[in-house]
CSV table of C-alpha atoms and ligand atoms in Angstrom, one decimal:
chain,number,residue,atom,x,y,z
T,20,MET,CA,-120.6,-94.0,75.3
T,21,PRO,CA,-117.8,-91.4,75.7
T,22,ARG,CA,-117.8,-89.1,78.7
T,23,THR,CA,-116.4,-85.6,78.1
T,24,LEU,CA,-115.6,-82.6,80.3
T,25,ILE,CA,-115.9,-79.2,78.6
T,26,THR,CA,-114.5,-76.3,80.6
T,27,GLY,CA,-116.1,-73.0,79.7
T,28,GLY,CA,-119.1,-75.1,78.7
T,29,ALA,CA,-121.6,-72.3,79.4
T,30,GLY,CA,-119.7,-69.9,77.1
T,31,PHE,CA,-120.4,-69.1,73.5
T,32,LEU,CA,-118.2,-71.9,71.9
T,33,GLY,CA,-118.3,-74.3,74.9
T,34,SER,CA,-122.1,-74.4,74.9
T,35,HIS,CA,-122.3,-75.1,71.1
T,36,PHE,CA,-119.8,-77.9,71.8
T,37,CYS,CA,-122.0,-79.3,74.5
T,38,ASP,CA,-124.9,-79.5,72.1
T,39,TYR,CA,-122.8,-81.1,69.4
T,40,LEU,CA,-121.3,-83.8,71.6
T,41,LEU,CA,-124.7,-84.6,73.2
T,42,ASN,CA,-126.0,-85.1,69.7
T,43,LYS,CA,-123.1,-87.5,69.0
T,44,GLY,CA,-124.1,-89.5,72.0
T,45,HIS,CA,-121.5,-88.3,74.5
T,46,GLU,CA,-122.2,-87.8,78.2
T,47,VAL,CA,-121.2,-84.2,78.9
T,48,VAL,CA,-119.9,-82.6,82.1
T,49,CYS,CA,-120.0,-78.9,81.6
T,50,MET,CA,-117.8,-76.8,83.9
T,51,ASP,CA,-117.9,-72.9,84.1
T,52,ASN,CA,-117.4,-70.2,86.7
T,53,LEU,CA,-119.8,-68.0,84.8
T,54,ILE,CA,-117.6,-64.9,84.7
T,55,THR,CA,-118.3,-64.5,81.0
T,56,GLY,CA,-120.4,-67.7,80.4
T,57,SER,CA,-124.1,-67.8,81.2
T,58,LEU,CA,-126.6,-70.5,82.3
T,59,GLU,CA,-128.9,-69.2,79.6
T,60,ASN,CA,-126.6,-70.8,77.0
T,61,ILE,CA,-127.3,-74.3,78.4
T,62,ALA,CA,-130.8,-73.7,79.7
T,63,HIS,CA,-132.3,-75.5,76.7
T,64,ILE,CA,-130.4,-78.8,77.4
T,65,LYS,CA,-132.8,-81.3,78.9
T,66,SER,CA,-130.6,-84.5,78.5
T,67,ASN,CA,-130.0,-86.7,81.5
T,68,LYS,CA,-126.5,-87.2,80.0
T,69,PHE,CA,-125.6,-83.6,80.9
T,70,THR,CA,-124.4,-82.1,84.1
T,71,PHE,CA,-123.3,-78.6,85.0
T,72,VAL,CA,-120.7,-77.9,87.6
T,73,LYS,CA,-119.9,-74.3,88.7
T,74,HIS,CA,-116.2,-74.2,89.2
T,75,ASN,CA,-113.2,-72.0,88.4
T,76,VAL,CA,-110.7,-74.3,86.7
T,77,ALA,CA,-107.7,-72.2,87.8
T,78,MET,CA,-108.3,-74.1,91.1
T,79,HIS,CA,-107.8,-77.9,91.3
T,80,ILE,CA,-110.4,-79.7,89.2
T,81,LYS,CA,-112.2,-82.8,90.6
T,82,VAL,CA,-114.5,-84.9,88.5
T,83,ASP,CA,-115.8,-88.2,89.7
T,84,GLY,CA,-115.9,-91.2,87.4
T,85,PRO,CA,-114.2,-91.8,84.1
T,86,LEU,CA,-113.5,-89.3,81.3
T,87,ASP,CA,-112.6,-90.0,77.7
T,88,TYR,CA,-112.1,-86.4,76.6
T,89,VAL,CA,-111.1,-83.1,78.4
T,90,LEU,CA,-111.8,-80.0,76.3
T,91,HIS,CA,-110.4,-76.8,77.7
T,92,PHE,CA,-112.5,-73.9,76.4
T,93,ALA,CA,-112.6,-71.8,79.6
T,94,SER,CA,-111.3,-68.3,79.1
T,95,PRO,CA,-112.5,-64.7,78.6
T,96,ALA,CA,-112.2,-64.3,74.8
T,97,SER,CA,-113.4,-60.8,74.0
T,98,PRO,CA,-110.7,-58.0,74.2
T,99,ILE,CA,-112.9,-56.0,76.6
T,100,ASP,CA,-113.3,-59.1,78.8
T,101,TYR,CA,-109.7,-59.9,79.1
T,102,LEU,CA,-108.9,-56.2,79.7
T,103,GLU,CA,-111.4,-56.2,82.5
T,104,HIS,CA,-110.3,-59.6,83.9
T,105,PRO,CA,-106.5,-59.6,83.2
T,106,ILE,CA,-105.5,-61.9,86.1
T,107,PRO,CA,-108.3,-64.5,85.7
T,108,THR,CA,-107.4,-64.6,82.0
T,109,LEU,CA,-103.8,-65.3,82.7
T,110,LYS,CA,-104.7,-67.8,85.4
T,111,VAL,CA,-107.3,-69.8,83.4
T,112,GLY,CA,-104.9,-70.0,80.4
T,113,SER,CA,-101.9,-71.1,82.6
T,114,LEU,CA,-103.1,-72.7,85.9
T,115,GLY,CA,-106.4,-73.8,84.3
T,116,THR,CA,-104.6,-75.5,81.4
T,117,HIS,CA,-102.2,-77.2,83.9
T,118,ASN,CA,-105.1,-78.5,86.0
T,119,ALA,CA,-107.1,-79.6,82.9
T,120,LEU,CA,-104.0,-81.5,81.6
T,121,GLY,CA,-103.4,-83.1,85.0
T,122,LEU,CA,-107.0,-84.3,85.1
T,123,ALA,CA,-106.7,-85.7,81.5
T,124,GLU,CA,-103.6,-87.5,82.5
T,125,ALA,CA,-105.2,-89.0,85.6
T,126,LYS,CA,-108.2,-90.1,83.7
T,127,ARG,CA,-106.2,-91.2,80.6
T,128,ALA,CA,-108.4,-88.9,78.6
T,129,ALA,CA,-107.6,-87.2,75.3
T,130,PHE,CA,-107.1,-83.4,75.7
T,131,LEU,CA,-107.9,-80.5,73.5
T,132,ILE,CA,-106.9,-76.9,74.2
T,133,ALA,CA,-108.9,-74.0,72.6
T,134,SER,CA,-106.0,-71.8,71.5
T,135,THR,CA,-106.3,-68.7,69.3
T,136,SER,CA,-105.2,-66.7,66.3
T,137,GLU,CA,-103.9,-64.2,68.9
T,138,VAL,CA,-100.8,-66.4,69.3
T,139,TYR,CA,-99.8,-64.8,66.0
T,140,GLY,CA,-100.2,-61.3,67.6
T,141,ASP,CA,-100.0,-58.5,65.0
T,142,PRO,CA,-98.8,-60.8,62.3
T,143,LEU,CA,-95.9,-60.1,60.0
T,144,ILE,CA,-96.8,-63.1,57.8
T,145,HIS,CA,-100.1,-63.1,55.9
T,146,PRO,CA,-102.2,-65.2,55.8
T,147,GLN,CA,-101.1,-66.9,59.0
T,148,GLU,CA,-100.0,-70.5,58.7
T,149,GLU,CA,-99.4,-72.8,61.7
T,150,SER,CA,-95.6,-72.7,61.2
T,151,TYR,CA,-95.5,-68.9,62.0
T,152,TRP,CA,-94.3,-68.1,65.5
T,153,GLY,CA,-96.1,-64.8,65.8
T,154,ASN,CA,-95.5,-61.2,66.8
T,155,VAL,CA,-96.9,-60.7,70.3
T,156,ASN,CA,-96.3,-57.8,72.7
T,157,PRO,CA,-96.0,-59.7,76.0
T,158,VAL,CA,-96.5,-56.5,78.2
T,159,GLY,CA,-99.3,-54.8,76.2
T,160,PRO,CA,-102.9,-55.0,77.3
T,161,ARG,CA,-103.6,-58.0,75.1
T,162,GLY,CA,-100.6,-59.8,76.4
T,163,VAL,CA,-102.6,-61.4,79.2
T,164,TYR,CA,-104.6,-63.4,76.7
T,165,ASP,CA,-102.0,-63.9,74.1
T,166,GLU,CA,-99.3,-65.1,76.4
T,167,ALA,CA,-101.6,-67.3,78.5
T,168,LYS,CA,-102.6,-69.1,75.3
T,169,ARG,CA,-99.0,-69.4,74.1
T,170,PHE,CA,-98.1,-70.9,77.5
T,171,ALA,CA,-101.2,-73.2,77.2
T,172,GLU,CA,-99.9,-74.5,73.9
T,173,ALA,CA,-96.4,-74.9,75.4
T,174,ILE,CA,-97.6,-76.9,78.4
T,175,THR,CA,-99.9,-79.0,76.2
T,176,MET,CA,-97.0,-80.0,74.0
T,177,ALA,CA,-94.9,-80.7,77.1
T,178,TYR,CA,-97.6,-83.1,78.4
T,179,HIS,CA,-97.7,-84.8,75.1
T,180,ARG,CA,-93.9,-85.1,74.8
T,181,GLU,CA,-93.2,-86.0,78.5
T,182,HIS,CA,-96.3,-88.0,79.4
T,183,GLY,CA,-97.4,-89.2,76.0
T,184,LEU,CA,-100.8,-87.6,76.6
T,185,ASP,CA,-103.1,-87.6,73.5
T,186,THR,CA,-103.3,-83.8,73.0
T,187,LYS,CA,-104.8,-81.5,70.3
T,188,ILE,CA,-104.3,-77.8,69.8
T,189,VAL,CA,-106.8,-75.8,67.8
T,190,ARG,CA,-106.1,-72.1,66.9
T,191,ILE,CA,-109.5,-70.5,66.7
T,192,PHE,CA,-109.9,-67.5,64.4
T,193,ASN,CA,-112.7,-64.9,64.8
T,194,THR,CA,-116.0,-66.7,65.1
T,195,TYR,CA,-119.5,-65.4,65.4
T,196,GLY,CA,-123.0,-66.8,65.9
T,197,PRO,CA,-125.9,-67.1,68.3
T,198,ARG,CA,-125.0,-67.0,72.0
T,199,MET,CA,-122.5,-64.3,71.7
T,200,ARG,CA,-123.4,-61.8,74.4
T,201,ILE,CA,-125.1,-58.7,73.3
T,202,ARG,CA,-122.5,-56.5,75.1
T,203,ASP,CA,-119.7,-59.0,74.3
T,204,GLY,CA,-117.6,-56.1,72.9
T,205,ARG,CA,-116.4,-57.8,69.8
T,206,ALA,CA,-117.0,-56.4,66.3
T,207,ILE,CA,-120.0,-58.4,65.1
T,208,PRO,CA,-122.1,-58.3,68.4
T,209,ASN,CA,-121.3,-54.6,68.8
T,210,PHE,CA,-122.3,-53.7,65.3
T,211,LEU,CA,-125.5,-55.8,65.4
T,212,TYR,CA,-126.6,-54.4,68.7
T,213,GLN,CA,-125.8,-50.8,67.5
T,214,ALA,CA,-127.6,-51.3,64.2
T,215,LEU,CA,-130.7,-52.9,65.8
T,216,VAL,CA,-131.2,-50.2,68.4
T,217,GLY,CA,-130.3,-47.3,66.1
T,218,GLU,CA,-127.0,-46.3,67.7
T,219,ASP,CA,-123.9,-45.3,65.6
T,220,LEU,CA,-121.7,-48.2,64.7
T,221,THR,CA,-118.3,-47.7,66.4
T,222,VAL,CA,-115.5,-48.6,63.9
T,223,TYR,CA,-112.2,-48.4,65.7
T,224,GLY,CA,-109.3,-46.6,63.8
T,225,ASP,CA,-110.1,-46.1,60.1
T,226,GLY,CA,-111.6,-49.5,59.8
T,227,SER,CA,-109.0,-50.7,57.3
T,228,GLN,CA,-107.8,-53.5,59.7
T,229,THR,CA,-108.9,-56.9,58.5
T,230,ARG,CA,-110.4,-60.0,60.1
T,231,SER,CA,-111.9,-63.3,58.7
T,232,PHE,CA,-115.1,-64.4,60.3
T,233,CYS,CA,-116.2,-68.0,60.7
T,234,TYR,CA,-119.7,-69.1,61.6
T,235,VAL,CA,-119.9,-71.1,64.8
T,236,ALA,CA,-121.3,-74.3,63.3
T,237,ASP,CA,-118.5,-74.6,60.8
T,238,LEU,CA,-115.9,-74.0,63.6
T,239,ILE,CA,-117.4,-76.7,65.9
T,240,GLU,CA,-117.4,-79.2,63.1
T,241,GLY,CA,-113.7,-78.5,62.4
T,242,ILE,CA,-112.7,-78.8,66.0
T,243,PHE,CA,-114.6,-82.1,66.4
T,244,ARG,CA,-112.7,-83.5,63.4
T,245,LEU,CA,-109.5,-82.4,65.0
T,246,LEU,CA,-110.5,-84.1,68.2
T,247,MET,CA,-111.1,-87.4,66.4
T,248,SER,CA,-107.8,-87.1,64.4
T,249,PRO,CA,-104.3,-88.4,65.4
T,250,LEU,CA,-102.8,-84.8,65.0
T,251,HIS,CA,-100.9,-83.2,67.8
T,252,GLN,CA,-99.5,-80.0,66.3
T,253,PRO,CA,-101.5,-76.8,66.3
T,254,VAL,CA,-104.2,-76.5,63.6
T,255,ASN,CA,-105.9,-73.3,62.4
T,256,ILE,CA,-109.6,-73.5,62.2
T,257,GLY,CA,-111.4,-70.4,60.8
T,258,ASN,CA,-112.9,-69.0,57.6
T,259,PRO,CA,-110.3,-67.5,55.3
T,260,LYS,CA,-112.7,-65.0,53.7
T,261,GLU,CA,-111.0,-61.8,54.8
T,262,MET,CA,-112.6,-58.3,54.9
T,263,THR,CA,-111.9,-54.9,56.4
T,264,ILE,CA,-113.8,-54.0,59.6
T,265,ARG,CA,-115.4,-51.1,57.7
T,266,GLU,CA,-116.8,-53.5,55.2
T,267,MET,CA,-118.2,-55.7,58.0
T,268,ALA,CA,-119.9,-52.6,59.5
T,269,GLU,CA,-121.4,-51.8,56.1
T,270,LYS,CA,-122.6,-55.4,55.6
T,271,ILE,CA,-124.3,-55.3,59.0
T,272,LEU,CA,-126.1,-52.0,58.1
T,273,GLN,CA,-127.3,-53.7,54.9
T,274,ALA,CA,-128.3,-57.0,56.7
T,275,THR,CA,-130.3,-55.2,59.3
T,276,GLY,CA,-131.7,-52.4,57.1
T,277,SER,CA,-130.6,-50.0,59.8
T,278,LYS,CA,-130.3,-46.2,59.3
T,279,SER,CA,-127.5,-46.0,61.8
T,280,LYS,CA,-124.3,-44.2,60.8
T,281,ILE,CA,-120.7,-45.4,61.1
T,282,VAL,CA,-118.4,-43.4,63.4
T,283,TYR,CA,-114.7,-43.7,63.8
T,284,THR,CA,-113.2,-44.0,67.3
T,285,PRO,CA,-109.6,-44.6,68.4
T,286,LEU,CA,-108.0,-48.0,67.6
T,287,PRO,CA,-107.2,-50.1,70.7
T,288,VAL,CA,-103.6,-50.6,71.6
T,289,ASP,CA,-101.9,-53.5,69.7
T,290,ASP,CA,-105.0,-54.2,67.6
T,291,PRO,CA,-103.8,-56.6,64.9
T,292,LYS,CA,-103.8,-54.9,61.4
T,293,VAL,CA,-104.6,-58.0,59.5
T,294,ARG,CA,-105.8,-61.6,60.2
T,295,GLN,CA,-106.6,-64.4,57.9
T,296,PRO,CA,-106.1,-68.1,58.5
T,297,ASN,CA,-104.3,-70.3,56.1
T,298,ILE,CA,-106.4,-73.5,56.4
T,299,ASP,CA,-104.6,-75.7,53.9
T,300,PHE,CA,-103.5,-78.1,56.8
T,301,ALA,CA,-107.1,-78.6,58.0
T,302,LYS,CA,-108.4,-79.0,54.5
T,303,LYS,CA,-105.8,-81.7,53.8
T,304,HIS,CA,-105.7,-83.6,57.1
T,305,LEU,CA,-109.3,-83.1,58.4
T,306,ASP,CA,-111.1,-82.8,55.1
T,307,TRP,CA,-112.7,-79.7,56.5
T,308,GLU,CA,-113.5,-76.2,55.3
T,309,PRO,CA,-116.2,-73.7,56.3
T,310,LYS,CA,-119.4,-73.9,54.4
T,311,VAL,CA,-121.8,-71.2,55.8
T,312,GLU,CA,-122.0,-68.0,53.8
T,313,LEU,CA,-121.5,-64.8,55.8
T,314,SER,CA,-124.9,-63.5,54.7
T,315,ASP,CA,-126.6,-66.7,56.1
T,316,GLY,CA,-124.6,-66.7,59.3
T,317,LEU,CA,-125.3,-63.0,59.9
T,318,LYS,CA,-129.0,-63.6,59.4
T,319,THR,CA,-129.2,-66.4,62.0
T,320,THR,CA,-127.1,-64.3,64.4
T,321,MET,CA,-129.3,-61.2,63.8
T,322,GLU,CA,-132.4,-63.3,64.6
T,323,TYR,CA,-130.8,-64.4,67.9
T,324,PHE,CA,-129.9,-60.8,68.8
T,325,LYS,CA,-133.4,-59.5,68.0
T,326,ALA,CA,-134.9,-62.1,70.3
T,327,LYS,CA,-132.4,-61.3,73.1
T,328,LEU,CA,-133.0,-57.6,72.8
T,329,ASN,CA,-136.6,-58.0,73.8
T,330,SER,CA,-135.5,-59.1,77.2
T,331,PHE,CA,-132.2,-57.1,77.4
T,332,LYS,CA,-131.6,-54.3,79.9
T,333,PRO,CA,-128.5,-52.2,79.1
V,18,UDP,N1,-113.8,-53.3,66.3
V,18,UDP,C1,-114.4,-52.2,65.9
V,18,UDP,N2,-115.5,-51.7,66.6
V,18,UDP,C2,-116.1,-52.4,67.6
V,18,UDP,C3,-115.5,-53.6,68.0
V,18,UDP,C4,-114.3,-54.1,67.4
V,18,UDP,O1,-114.0,-51.5,64.9
V,18,UDP,O2,-117.1,-52.0,68.2
V,18,UDP,C5,-112.6,-53.8,65.6
V,18,UDP,C6,-111.4,-54.1,66.5
V,18,UDP,O3,-110.7,-52.9,66.6
V,18,UDP,C7,-110.7,-55.1,65.6
V,18,UDP,C8,-111.8,-55.9,64.9
V,18,UDP,O4,-112.9,-55.0,65.0
V,18,UDP,O5,-109.9,-54.5,64.7
V,18,UDP,C9,-112.2,-57.2,65.6
V,18,UDP,O6,-112.3,-57.0,66.9
V,18,UDP,P1,-112.9,-58.0,67.9
V,18,UDP,O7,-113.0,-57.4,69.3
V,18,UDP,O8,-114.1,-58.6,67.3
V,18,UDP,O9,-111.8,-59.2,68.0
V,18,UDP,P2,-110.2,-59.3,67.8
V,18,UDP,O10,-110.1,-59.9,66.4
V,18,UDP,O11,-109.6,-58.0,67.9
V,18,UDP,O12,-109.8,-60.2,68.8
């Protein structure tokens, strides 16, 4: 039975990956310092193949026993989180990735880094394919996340080239689903929360900027296929169905039946104007593409938010 470490395992994506791997029969060690993750995301796991360790992976990581896979998901991932925690964001992407790679090397484990579409910055090529090097402002407020992830990709490739480590790099595009925090700050959780409690939906700028949203179950399946593949170069995983943020706000008003209004507030600095993954490479080499319709994914996410709101204190 494979034994797998997931850093950031109590976060939104990490906790879904814990569930997925336990179902596949892995033994899972989940590590998280809980700055944006939450024990609630893993509270349902009763398996005796699962352990949780509270630890900040920017510090040396110690795991007893063998490991077959090290999956490095730990990082704040919402713009408001990395603006609030700029130095931890830089450290987990740089020092944390170095530590996780060193651990993988010591255990002779395969390694996967959760990278991001933010490595493309405010892209000048559209849709974004893996060969595009990006357009990132290193000294802007988003630079702490973007550059940490770009460094993470660079050091991952260096470990692959210099030490022959079996490494994978997934570039994750906007993803949504249950276990996003209600006050996570990203577009879908904000709009759902606002629509459900009757507040105005805050569209930043004029809402003409675009994103492409992938349901979490589709994303996890794509990443697992990458993990099992022999690929070492970065692979985009996301849903190519692109829409404006204004359209997304309207869809959420429709899905919730809310009477809330849309208000327009200033666009954050360096907010990318467009984003859409080119997933030809994943289709061809992983035989993967997203399957969940936005309307279905939004419904499941809305049910989760409704249940959470009953116990939520702003
Ligand atoms: N956005 C918005 N209102 C919100 C939150 C986000 O209009 O309440 C916009 C944001 O400016 C961006 C897009 O929605 O253009 C997606 O933002 P998110 O924070 O979800 O993630 P990003 O793709 O920017 O990392």
